Coordinates of C-alpha atoms and ligand atoms in Angstrom, one line a residue:
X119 CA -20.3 10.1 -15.5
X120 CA -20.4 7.6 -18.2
X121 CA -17.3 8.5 -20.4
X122 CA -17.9 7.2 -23.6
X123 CA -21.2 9.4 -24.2
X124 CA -19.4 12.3 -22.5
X125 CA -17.0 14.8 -24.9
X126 CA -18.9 13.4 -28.1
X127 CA -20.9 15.3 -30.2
X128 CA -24.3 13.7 -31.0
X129 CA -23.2 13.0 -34.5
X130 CA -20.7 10.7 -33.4
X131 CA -22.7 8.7 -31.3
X132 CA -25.2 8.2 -34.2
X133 CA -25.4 4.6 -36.2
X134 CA -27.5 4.3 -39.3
X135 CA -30.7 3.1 -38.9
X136 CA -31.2 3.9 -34.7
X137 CA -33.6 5.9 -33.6
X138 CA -35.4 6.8 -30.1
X139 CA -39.1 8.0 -31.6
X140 CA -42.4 6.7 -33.1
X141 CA -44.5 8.9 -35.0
X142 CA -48.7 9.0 -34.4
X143 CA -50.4 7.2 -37.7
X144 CA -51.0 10.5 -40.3
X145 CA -54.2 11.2 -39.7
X146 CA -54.7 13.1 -43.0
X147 CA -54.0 10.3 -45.4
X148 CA -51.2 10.0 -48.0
X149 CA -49.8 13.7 -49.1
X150 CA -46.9 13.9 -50.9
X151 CA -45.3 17.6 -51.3
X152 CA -44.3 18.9 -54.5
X153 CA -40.9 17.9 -55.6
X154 CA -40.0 21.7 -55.9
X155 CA -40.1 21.7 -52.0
X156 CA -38.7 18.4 -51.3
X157 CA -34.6 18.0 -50.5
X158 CA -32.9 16.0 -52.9
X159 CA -31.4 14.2 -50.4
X160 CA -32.3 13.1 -46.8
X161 CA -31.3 15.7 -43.8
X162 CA -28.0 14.3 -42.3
X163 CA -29.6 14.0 -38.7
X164 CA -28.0 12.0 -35.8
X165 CA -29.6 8.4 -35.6
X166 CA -29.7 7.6 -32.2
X167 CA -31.8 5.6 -29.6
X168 CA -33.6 7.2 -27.1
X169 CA -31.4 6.5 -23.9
X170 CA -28.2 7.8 -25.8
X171 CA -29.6 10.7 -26.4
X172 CA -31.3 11.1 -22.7
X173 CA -27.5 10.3 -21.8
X174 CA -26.2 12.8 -23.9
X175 CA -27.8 16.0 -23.2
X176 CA -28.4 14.9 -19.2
X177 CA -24.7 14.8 -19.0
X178 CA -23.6 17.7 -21.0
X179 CA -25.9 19.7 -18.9
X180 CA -24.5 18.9 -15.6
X181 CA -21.1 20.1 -16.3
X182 CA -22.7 23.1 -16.8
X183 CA -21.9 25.3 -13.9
X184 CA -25.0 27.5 -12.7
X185 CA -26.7 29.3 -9.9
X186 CA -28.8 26.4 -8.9
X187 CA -24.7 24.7 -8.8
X188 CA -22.7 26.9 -7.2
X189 CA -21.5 30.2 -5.8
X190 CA -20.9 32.5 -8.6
X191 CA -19.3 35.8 -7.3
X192 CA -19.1 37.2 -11.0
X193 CA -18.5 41.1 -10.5
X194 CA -20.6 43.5 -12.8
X195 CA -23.4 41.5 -13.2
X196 CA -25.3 41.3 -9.7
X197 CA -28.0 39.0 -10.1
X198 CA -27.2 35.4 -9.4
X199 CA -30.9 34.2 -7.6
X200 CA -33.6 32.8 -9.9
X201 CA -36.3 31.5 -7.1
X202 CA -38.3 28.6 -8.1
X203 CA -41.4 30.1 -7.2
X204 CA -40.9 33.1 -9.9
X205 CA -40.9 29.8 -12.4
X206 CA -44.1 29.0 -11.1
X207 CA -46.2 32.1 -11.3
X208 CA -44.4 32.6 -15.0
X209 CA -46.0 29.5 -15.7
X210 CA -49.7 30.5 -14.5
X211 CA -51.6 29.2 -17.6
X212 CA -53.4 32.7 -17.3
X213 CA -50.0 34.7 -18.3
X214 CA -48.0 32.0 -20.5
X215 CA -51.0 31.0 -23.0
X216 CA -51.7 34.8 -23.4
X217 CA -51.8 35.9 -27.0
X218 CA -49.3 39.4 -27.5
X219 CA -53.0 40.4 -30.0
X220 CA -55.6 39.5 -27.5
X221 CA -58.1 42.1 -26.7
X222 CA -57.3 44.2 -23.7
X223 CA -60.7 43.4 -21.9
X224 CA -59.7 39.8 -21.9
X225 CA -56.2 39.8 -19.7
X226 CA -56.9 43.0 -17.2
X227 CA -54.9 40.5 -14.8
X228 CA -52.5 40.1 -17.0
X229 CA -52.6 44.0 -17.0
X230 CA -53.1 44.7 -13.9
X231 CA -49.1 42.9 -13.1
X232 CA -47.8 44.9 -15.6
X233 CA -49.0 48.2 -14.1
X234 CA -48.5 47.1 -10.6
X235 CA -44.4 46.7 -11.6
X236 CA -44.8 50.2 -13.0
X237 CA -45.7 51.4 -9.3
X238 CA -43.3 49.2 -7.5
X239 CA -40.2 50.4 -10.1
X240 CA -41.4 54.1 -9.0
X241 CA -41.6 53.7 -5.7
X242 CA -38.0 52.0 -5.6
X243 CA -36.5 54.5 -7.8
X244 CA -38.4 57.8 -7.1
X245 CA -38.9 58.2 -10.7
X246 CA -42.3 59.2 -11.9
X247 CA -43.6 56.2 -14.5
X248 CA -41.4 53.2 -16.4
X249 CA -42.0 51.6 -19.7
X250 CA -41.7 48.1 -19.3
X251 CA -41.1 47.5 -23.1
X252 CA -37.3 47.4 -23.7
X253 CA -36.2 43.8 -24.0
X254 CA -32.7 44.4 -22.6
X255 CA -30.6 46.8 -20.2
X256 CA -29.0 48.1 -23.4
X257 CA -32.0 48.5 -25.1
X258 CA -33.3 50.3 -22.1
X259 CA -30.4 52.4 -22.7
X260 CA -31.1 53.3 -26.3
X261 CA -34.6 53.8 -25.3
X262 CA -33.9 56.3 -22.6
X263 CA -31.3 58.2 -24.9
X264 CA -34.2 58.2 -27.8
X265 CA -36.2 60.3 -24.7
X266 CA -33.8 62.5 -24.5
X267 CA -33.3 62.9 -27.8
X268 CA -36.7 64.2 -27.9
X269 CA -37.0 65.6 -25.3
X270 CA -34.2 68.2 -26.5
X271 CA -36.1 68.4 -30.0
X272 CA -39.2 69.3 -28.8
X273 CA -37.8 72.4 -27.2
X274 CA -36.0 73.2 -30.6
X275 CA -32.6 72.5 -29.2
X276 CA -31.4 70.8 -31.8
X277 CA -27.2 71.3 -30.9
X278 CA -27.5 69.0 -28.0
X279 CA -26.1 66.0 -29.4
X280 CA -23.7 65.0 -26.7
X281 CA -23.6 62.4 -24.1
X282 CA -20.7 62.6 -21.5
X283 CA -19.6 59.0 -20.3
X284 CA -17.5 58.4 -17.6
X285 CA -14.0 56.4 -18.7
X286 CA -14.9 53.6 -16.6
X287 CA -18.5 53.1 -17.9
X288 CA -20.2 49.6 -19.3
X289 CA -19.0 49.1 -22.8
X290 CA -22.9 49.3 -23.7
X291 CA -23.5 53.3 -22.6
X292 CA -21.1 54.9 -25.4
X293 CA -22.7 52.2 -27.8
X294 CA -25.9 53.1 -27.1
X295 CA -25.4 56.3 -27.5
X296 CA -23.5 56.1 -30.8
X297 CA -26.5 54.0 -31.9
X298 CA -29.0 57.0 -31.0
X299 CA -26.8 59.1 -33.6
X300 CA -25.6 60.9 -30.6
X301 CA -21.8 61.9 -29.8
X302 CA -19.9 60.2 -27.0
X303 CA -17.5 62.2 -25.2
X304 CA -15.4 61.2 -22.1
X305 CA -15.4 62.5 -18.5
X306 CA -11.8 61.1 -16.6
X307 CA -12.0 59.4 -13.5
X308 CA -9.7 59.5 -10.3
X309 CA -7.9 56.6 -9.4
X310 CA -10.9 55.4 -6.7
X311 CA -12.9 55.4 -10.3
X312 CA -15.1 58.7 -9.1
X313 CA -15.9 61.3 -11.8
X314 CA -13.1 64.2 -11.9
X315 CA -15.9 67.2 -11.8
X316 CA -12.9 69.5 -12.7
X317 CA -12.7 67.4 -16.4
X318 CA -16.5 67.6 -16.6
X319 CA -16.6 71.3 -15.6
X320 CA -14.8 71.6 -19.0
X321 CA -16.9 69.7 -20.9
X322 CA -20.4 71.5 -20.0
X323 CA -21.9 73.6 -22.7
X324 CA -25.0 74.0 -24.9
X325 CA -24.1 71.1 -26.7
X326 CA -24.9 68.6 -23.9
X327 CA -27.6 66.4 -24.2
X328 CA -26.9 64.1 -21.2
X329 CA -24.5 62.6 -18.6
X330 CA -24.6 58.8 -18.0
X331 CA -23.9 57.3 -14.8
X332 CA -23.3 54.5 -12.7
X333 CA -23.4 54.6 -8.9
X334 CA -22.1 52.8 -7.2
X335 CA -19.6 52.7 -10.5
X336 CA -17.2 49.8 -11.9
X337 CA -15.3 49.7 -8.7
X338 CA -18.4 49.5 -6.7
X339 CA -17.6 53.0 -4.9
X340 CA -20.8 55.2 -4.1
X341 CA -19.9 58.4 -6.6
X342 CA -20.3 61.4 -3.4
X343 CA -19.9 64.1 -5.7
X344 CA -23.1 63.5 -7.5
X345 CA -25.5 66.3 -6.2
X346 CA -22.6 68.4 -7.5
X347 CA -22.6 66.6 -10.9
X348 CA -26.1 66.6 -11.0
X349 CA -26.2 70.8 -10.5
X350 CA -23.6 71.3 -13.5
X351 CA -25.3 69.2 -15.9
X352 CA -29.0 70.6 -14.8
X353 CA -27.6 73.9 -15.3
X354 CA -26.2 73.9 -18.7
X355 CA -29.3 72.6 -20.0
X356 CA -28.6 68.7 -20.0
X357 CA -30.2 65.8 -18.6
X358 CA -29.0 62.7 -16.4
X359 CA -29.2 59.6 -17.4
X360 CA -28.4 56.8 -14.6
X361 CA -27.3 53.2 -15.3
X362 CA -29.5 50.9 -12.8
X363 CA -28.4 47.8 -14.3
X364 CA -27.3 46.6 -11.3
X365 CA -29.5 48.6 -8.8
X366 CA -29.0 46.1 -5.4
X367 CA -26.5 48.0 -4.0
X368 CA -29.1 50.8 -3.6
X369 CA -32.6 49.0 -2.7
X370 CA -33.8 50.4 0.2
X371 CA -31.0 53.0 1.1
X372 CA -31.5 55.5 -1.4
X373 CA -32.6 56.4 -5.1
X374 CA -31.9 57.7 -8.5
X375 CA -35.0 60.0 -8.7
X376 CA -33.5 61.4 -5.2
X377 CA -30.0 62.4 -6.7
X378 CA -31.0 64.6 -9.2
X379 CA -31.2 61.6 -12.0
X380 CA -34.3 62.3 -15.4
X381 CA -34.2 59.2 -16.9
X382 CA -32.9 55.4 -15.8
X383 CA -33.2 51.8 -16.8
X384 CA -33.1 48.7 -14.8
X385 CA -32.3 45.3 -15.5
X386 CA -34.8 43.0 -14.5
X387 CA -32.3 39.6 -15.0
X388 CA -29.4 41.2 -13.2
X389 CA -31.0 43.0 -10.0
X390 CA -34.3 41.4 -9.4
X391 CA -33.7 37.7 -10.1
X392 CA -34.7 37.1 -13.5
X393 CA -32.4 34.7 -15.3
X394 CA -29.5 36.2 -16.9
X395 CA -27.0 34.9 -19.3
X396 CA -26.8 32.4 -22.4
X397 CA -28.7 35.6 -23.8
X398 CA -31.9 34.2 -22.5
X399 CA -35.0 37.0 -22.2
X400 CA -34.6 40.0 -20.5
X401 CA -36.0 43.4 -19.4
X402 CA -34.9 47.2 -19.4
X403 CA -37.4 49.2 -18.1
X404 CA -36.7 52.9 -18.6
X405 CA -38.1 55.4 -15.8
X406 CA -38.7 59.0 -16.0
X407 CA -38.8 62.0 -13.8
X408 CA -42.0 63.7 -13.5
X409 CA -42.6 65.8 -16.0
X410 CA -41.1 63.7 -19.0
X411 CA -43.8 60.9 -18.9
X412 CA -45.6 61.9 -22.1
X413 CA -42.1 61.2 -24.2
X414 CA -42.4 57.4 -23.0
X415 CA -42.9 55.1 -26.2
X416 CA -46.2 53.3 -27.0
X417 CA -47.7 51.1 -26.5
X418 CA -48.5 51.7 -23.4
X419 CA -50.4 50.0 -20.6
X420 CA -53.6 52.4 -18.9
X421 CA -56.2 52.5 -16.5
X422 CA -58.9 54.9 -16.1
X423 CA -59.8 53.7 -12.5
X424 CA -61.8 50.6 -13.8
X425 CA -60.3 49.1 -16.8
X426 CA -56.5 48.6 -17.8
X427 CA -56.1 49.0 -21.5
X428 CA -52.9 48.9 -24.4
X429 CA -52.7 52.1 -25.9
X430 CA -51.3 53.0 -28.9
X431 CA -49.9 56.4 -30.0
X432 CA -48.8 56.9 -33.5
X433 CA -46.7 60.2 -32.5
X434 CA -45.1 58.9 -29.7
X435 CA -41.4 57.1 -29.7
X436 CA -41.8 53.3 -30.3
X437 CA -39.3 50.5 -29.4
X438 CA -41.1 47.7 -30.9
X439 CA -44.9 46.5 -31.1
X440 CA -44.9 44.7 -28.1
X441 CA -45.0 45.3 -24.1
X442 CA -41.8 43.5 -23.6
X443 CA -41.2 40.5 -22.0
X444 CA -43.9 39.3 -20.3
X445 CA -42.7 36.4 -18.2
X446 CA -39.9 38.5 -17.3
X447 CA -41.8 40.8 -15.7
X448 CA -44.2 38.1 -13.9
X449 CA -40.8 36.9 -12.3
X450 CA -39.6 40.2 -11.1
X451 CA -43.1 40.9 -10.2
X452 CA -42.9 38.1 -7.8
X453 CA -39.6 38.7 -6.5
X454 CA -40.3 42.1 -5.3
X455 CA -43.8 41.0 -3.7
X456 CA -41.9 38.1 -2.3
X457 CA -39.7 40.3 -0.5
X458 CA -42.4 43.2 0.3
X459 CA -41.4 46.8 1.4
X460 CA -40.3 45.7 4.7
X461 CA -37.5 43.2 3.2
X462 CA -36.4 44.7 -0.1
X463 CA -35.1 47.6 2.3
X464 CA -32.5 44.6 3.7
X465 CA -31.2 43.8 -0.2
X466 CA -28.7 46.9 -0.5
X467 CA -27.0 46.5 3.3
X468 CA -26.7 42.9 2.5
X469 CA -25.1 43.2 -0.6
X470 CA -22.9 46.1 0.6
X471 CA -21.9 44.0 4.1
X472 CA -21.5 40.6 2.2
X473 CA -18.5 42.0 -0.2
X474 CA -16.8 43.9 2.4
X475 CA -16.8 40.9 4.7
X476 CA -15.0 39.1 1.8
X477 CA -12.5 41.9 0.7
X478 CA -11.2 42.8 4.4
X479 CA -11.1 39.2 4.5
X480 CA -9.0 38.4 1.8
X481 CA -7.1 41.5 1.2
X482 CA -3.8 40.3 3.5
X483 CA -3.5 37.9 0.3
X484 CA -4.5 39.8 -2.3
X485 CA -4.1 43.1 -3.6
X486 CA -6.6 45.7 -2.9
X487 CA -5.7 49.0 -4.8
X488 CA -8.5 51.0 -3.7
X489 CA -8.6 50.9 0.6
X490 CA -12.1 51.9 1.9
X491 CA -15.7 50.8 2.6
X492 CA -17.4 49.5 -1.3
X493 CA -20.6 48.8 -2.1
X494 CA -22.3 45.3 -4.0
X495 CA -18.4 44.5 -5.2
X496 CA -15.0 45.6 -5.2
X497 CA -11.5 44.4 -7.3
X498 CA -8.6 43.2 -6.3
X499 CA -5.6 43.6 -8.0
X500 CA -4.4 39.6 -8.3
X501 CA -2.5 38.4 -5.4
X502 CA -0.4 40.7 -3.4
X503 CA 2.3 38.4 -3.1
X504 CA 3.8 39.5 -7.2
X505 CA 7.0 36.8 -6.7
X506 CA 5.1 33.5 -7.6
X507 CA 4.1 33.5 -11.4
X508 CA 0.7 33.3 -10.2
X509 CA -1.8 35.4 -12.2
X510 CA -5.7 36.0 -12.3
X511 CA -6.1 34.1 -14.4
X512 CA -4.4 31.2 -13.0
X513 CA -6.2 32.1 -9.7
X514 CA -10.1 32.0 -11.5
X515 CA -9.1 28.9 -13.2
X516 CA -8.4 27.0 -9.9
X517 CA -11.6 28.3 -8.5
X518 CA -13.2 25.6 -10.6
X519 CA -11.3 22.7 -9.3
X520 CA -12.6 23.9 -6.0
X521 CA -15.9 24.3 -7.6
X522 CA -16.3 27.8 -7.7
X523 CA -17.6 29.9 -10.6
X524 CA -14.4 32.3 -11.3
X525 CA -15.0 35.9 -10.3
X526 CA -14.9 38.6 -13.1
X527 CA -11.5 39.1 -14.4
X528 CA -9.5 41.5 -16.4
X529 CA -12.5 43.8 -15.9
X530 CA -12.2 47.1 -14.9
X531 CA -9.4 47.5 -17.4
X532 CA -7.7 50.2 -14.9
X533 CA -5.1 47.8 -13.2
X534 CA -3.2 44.8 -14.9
X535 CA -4.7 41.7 -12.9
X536 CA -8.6 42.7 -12.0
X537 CA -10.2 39.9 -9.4
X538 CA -13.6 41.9 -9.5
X539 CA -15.8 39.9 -7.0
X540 CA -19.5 40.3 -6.1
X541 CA -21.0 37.6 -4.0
X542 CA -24.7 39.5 -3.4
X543 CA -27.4 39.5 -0.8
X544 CA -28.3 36.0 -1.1
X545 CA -25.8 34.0 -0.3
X546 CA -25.1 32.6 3.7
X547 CA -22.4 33.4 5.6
X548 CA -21.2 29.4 5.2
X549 CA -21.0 29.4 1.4
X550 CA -19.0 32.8 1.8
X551 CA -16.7 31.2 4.4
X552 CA -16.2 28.8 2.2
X553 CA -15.2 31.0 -0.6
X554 CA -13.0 33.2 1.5
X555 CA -11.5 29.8 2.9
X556 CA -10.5 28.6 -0.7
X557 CA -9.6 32.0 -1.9
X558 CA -6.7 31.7 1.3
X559 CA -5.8 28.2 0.1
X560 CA -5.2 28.9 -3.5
X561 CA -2.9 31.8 -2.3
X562 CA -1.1 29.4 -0.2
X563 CA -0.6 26.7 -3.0
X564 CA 0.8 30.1 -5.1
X565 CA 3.3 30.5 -2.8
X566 CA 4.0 26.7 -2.2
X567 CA 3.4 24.7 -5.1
X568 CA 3.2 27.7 -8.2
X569 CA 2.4 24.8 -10.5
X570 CA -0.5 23.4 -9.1
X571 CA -2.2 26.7 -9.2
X572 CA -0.6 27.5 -12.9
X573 CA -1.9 24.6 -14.3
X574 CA -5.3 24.5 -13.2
X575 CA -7.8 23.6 -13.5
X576 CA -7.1 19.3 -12.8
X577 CA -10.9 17.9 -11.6
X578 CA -12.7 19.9 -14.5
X579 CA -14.0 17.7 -17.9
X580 CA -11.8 19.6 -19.9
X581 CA -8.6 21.3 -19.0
X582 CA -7.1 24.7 -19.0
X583 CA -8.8 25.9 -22.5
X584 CA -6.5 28.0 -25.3
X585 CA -8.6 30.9 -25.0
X586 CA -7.1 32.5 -27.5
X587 CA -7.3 30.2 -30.1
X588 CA -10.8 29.7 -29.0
X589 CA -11.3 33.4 -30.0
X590 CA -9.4 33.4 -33.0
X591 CA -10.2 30.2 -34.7
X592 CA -14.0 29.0 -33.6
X593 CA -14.9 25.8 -34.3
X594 CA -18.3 25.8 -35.0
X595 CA -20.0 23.3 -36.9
X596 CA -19.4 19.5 -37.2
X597 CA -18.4 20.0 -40.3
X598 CA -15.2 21.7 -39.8
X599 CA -14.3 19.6 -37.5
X600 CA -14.3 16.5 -39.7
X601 CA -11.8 18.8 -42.0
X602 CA -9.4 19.5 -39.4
Ligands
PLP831 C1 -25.2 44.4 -18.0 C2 -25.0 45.8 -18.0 C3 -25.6 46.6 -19.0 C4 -26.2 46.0 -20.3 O1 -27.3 45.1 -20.0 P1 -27.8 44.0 -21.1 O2 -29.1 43.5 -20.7 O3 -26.7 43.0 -21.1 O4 -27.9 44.7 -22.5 C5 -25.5 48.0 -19.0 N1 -24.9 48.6 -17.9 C6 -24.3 47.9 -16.9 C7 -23.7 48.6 -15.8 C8 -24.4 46.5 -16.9 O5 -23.8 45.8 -15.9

C-alpha cells in the first residue's frame, strides 16, 4: 500500500497544471459556445497525472471489502455469490447494445430470456405468471399491493384497505403498504418470532385486504402455522401476500404457491446471485396465483406460439415504461440454468445445513435465545459470557481485523445484542471452519484480554469509526471539509 496516495482525497493530491489525458484533434473546427452557456470561471477539477490517479482509485478500491474478498455472513440479506460467468452472458453484445424502443421482431432472443425466467420463477414458486418489471424487492412489493388493491376494487370491495404485518417484518412491507394508500396494522409474534394466530384471529374482518409474510421469518424459523393463517385470511375475504426476498431457504423444498400464498415478489440480487448493495440495479419480480394474471401491469412480454412481442395495455396497472432490468434478469437467468432442476433443489438444504453447522457450533460461546433447528440464518444474542464488557458490536468490529465481513447486528430489534449470521449455500466447509474458528477466538480474547477485543478493529485503514457522529454530522463534500 503506498501511504501517501492512500487516505487523500483526489483533490489533495492535485498540483496545478498536471494532468494524465490528451484530447483527439476537434475534428469539427473552431466552435466557440455562446457566453450565456459558458462558466465564468474554470470547473475546480483535480489536476493530476495519470498514474496518481490509477494509484488512487486502485487502492481505495481494494480496501473495499466484497464477495469476491471475503466471507460475508450478513444475516437478512442472503445473496452473497455473483458468478463470473453471469458477467459474461450480461455482456453478450446481443442483450447489452439492445435499445429499451427497439421493435419487438428485432430481439425475440432477447425475449425469449425474459419469458423463459417467467417459467422458471413459476415453476420454483408454484405461482401462475411474474412480471419481471419491478426494479427492486420493494418495488415488487408496492407492485404486488397495487394488485391487490385492484384486485379488491374490481369486485367493488372498496373497505378493504388493510394490510396485517407481522411485528418482526422488513422495514420495507409496512412502507410499501403505507405507500399504496393502504393501512398497516400489526399482528404480534411469539418469542421464537412465529405469528400469534390468536392476535390475528382478532384482527380478521371485511376490512382486510392482505396479510404479508415472511417464511422462514427474521429469525430464520419456518412459520408452521401457516396453512392455518393462510385459511383465516382466505376466509374473510383477504389475500396473502409472501415476502420472497430472500427465497434460498426454500429452493427446492417447498413453495409459496403451495402454502396458500396470491401474490409474491423475489429479489433477484439477494436470492439468485445478482449483485446486491451500493444500491446498484436490481429486480422484484411479482408472481401471481392463477387466476389473478390479467391484474399484472403492462407492458408485458407475449408469445403466440411463434413470435414473442411487448404488449401494451392502457387499462392495466403500470410500474414504469420499461421491462425492468434487463441485465439483471440475463444474470439470474444464467444462474438458475447454471444450476438446472436437478441442483437448485440442493440450494435450500445447503443453506439450512450450513447455518446450523455454525450456530450449534458456536452457541457454547455465544448466546442463542431461540434453541431449535433454523433455516438460511439464525441470531445470537452477543456472547453468552455477559461479565467481559464485550458487546456486538465490539465482537463485528474485530471480525475485520480477522478479515471477516461483520455479521448483521442490532437486527432483529427483539433482543439487546443481535449477532444475526447467514453464511449461505455457497460457501465450503473450510471457509466456515474458519469463521466458526475465529468466532471461538474472539470469545476467548473477550474473556482474556477485554481490550483487545473493545478496541478493535487494529489491522484495518481506519480504526474503530464514531458511528454516531458519522450519522449525525456527514461530511460530505470537500468543501466542508476545508471549513472544518
Ligand atoms: C431486502 C429485503 C426487502 C427489500 O428489498 P430491496 O430490493 O432492498 O428494496 C424486502 N424484504 C426483505 C425480507 C428483505 O430482506
Amino acid at each position: 500500500m503506498n501511504n501517501k496516495l492512500y487516505g487523500h482525497l483526489i483533490f489533495e493530491l492535485s498540483r496545478p497544471g498536471r494532468k494524465g489525458y490528451s484530447l483527439p484533434a476537434n475534428p469539427f473546427g473552431d466552435y466557440t459556445l455562446p457566453s450565456s452557456l459558458r462558466r465564468e470561471t474554470d470547473a475546480s477539477l483535480p489536476e493530476c497525472d495519470e498514474m496518481t490517479v490509477v494509484r488512487h482509485y486502485t487502492n481505495h478500491s481494494a480496501n473495499n471489502f466484497g464477495v469476491d474478498n471475503g466471507f460475508y455472513p450478513l444475516g437478512s440479506c442472503t445473496m452473497k455469490y455473483n458468478p463470473v460467468i453471469n458477467e459474461e452472458t450480461a455482456m453478450h453484445p446481443g442483450f447489452s447494445g439492445l435499445h429499451p424502443l427497439q421493435p419487438a421482431s428485432t430481439c425475440q432472443g432477447a425475449l425469449e430470456v425474459y419469458s423463459r425466467l417467467q417459467q422458471a420463477l413459476s415453476a420454483i414458486t408454484g405461482l401462475s405468471e411474474f412480471t419481471l418489471n419491478p426494479f427492486a424487492g420493494a418495488h415488487g412489493e408496492l407492485t404486488g399491493l397495487m394488485i391487490i388493491r385492484s384486485y379488491h376494487e374490481r369486485r367493488g370491495d372498496h373497505q378493504r384497505m388493510k394490510v396485517i404485518v407481522p411485528d418482526t417484518a422488513h422495514g420495507t412491507n409496512p412502507a410499501s403498504a403505507a405507500v399504496c394508500g393502504l393501512e398497516v396494522v400489526e399482528v404480534k409474534s411469539h418469542a421464537d418470532g412465529s405469528v400469534d394466530v390468536d392476535d390475528l384471529r382478532g384482527l380478521l374482518d371485511d376490512t382486510v385486504a392482505a396479510m404479508m409474510m415472511t417464511n422462514p421469518n427474521t429469525l430464520g424459523m419456518f412459520e408452521r402455522e401457516i396453512p392455518e393463517i393462510a385459511r383465516l385470511v382466505h376466509d374473510c375475504g383477504g389475500l396473502m401476500y409472501y415476502d420472497g426476498a430472500n427465497l434460498n431457504p426454500l429452493l427446492g423444498a417447498c413453495r409459496p404457491g403451495d402454502m396458500g400464498f396470491d401474490v409474491m415478489h423475489i429479489n433477484l440480487h439477494k436470492t439468485f446471485s445478482t449483485p446486491h448493495g451500493g444500491g446498484g440495479p436490481g429486480s422484484g419480480p411479482v408472481g401471481v396465483r392463477k387466476g389473478l394474471e390479467h391484474l399484472l401491469p403492462s407492458p408485458r412480454v407475449t408469445f403466440d406460439g411463434q413470435q414473442y412481442d411487448i404488449t401494451t395495455d392502457s387499462d392495466a396497472l403500470s410500474v414504469g415504461k420499461y421491462l425492468g432490468n434487463f441485465a439483471v434478469i440475463v444474470r439470474a437467468y444464467t444462474y438458475i440454468l447454471s444450476l438446472g432442476r436437478e441442483h437448485i433443489r440442493m440450494v435450500g438444504p445447503l443453506a439450512t445445513l450450513n447455518a446450523n453447522y455454525i450456530k450449534e457450533s458456536l452457541k457454547d460461546l455465544y448466546l442463542l435465545p431461540i434453541e431449535g433447528l433454523c433455516k438460511h440464518e439464525f441470531v445470537f444474542d452477543g456472547l453468552k459470557d455477559k461479565t467481559t464488557g464485550v458487546t456486538t458490536m465490539d465482537v463485528a468490529k474485530r471480525l475485520l481485523d480477522y478479515g471477516y465481513h461483520a455479521p448483521t447486528i442490532y437486527f432483529p430489534l427483539l433482543f439487546h445484542e443481535s449477532l444475526m449470521i447467514e453464511p449461505t449455500e455457497s460457501e465450503s466447509l473450510d471457509t466456515i471452519n474458519g469463521f466458526i474458528e475465529v468466532m471461538r477466538r474472539i470469545a476467548e480474547e473477550a474473556a482474556t484480554d477485554p481490550d483487545q477485543v473493545k478496541t478493535a478493529p487494529h489491522n484495518t485503514p481506519i480504526g474503530r469509526v464514531d458511528d454516531v457522529l458519522a450519522a449525525k454530522h456527514p461530511v460530505l463534500t470537500y468543501k466542508q471539509m476545508q471549513q472544518q
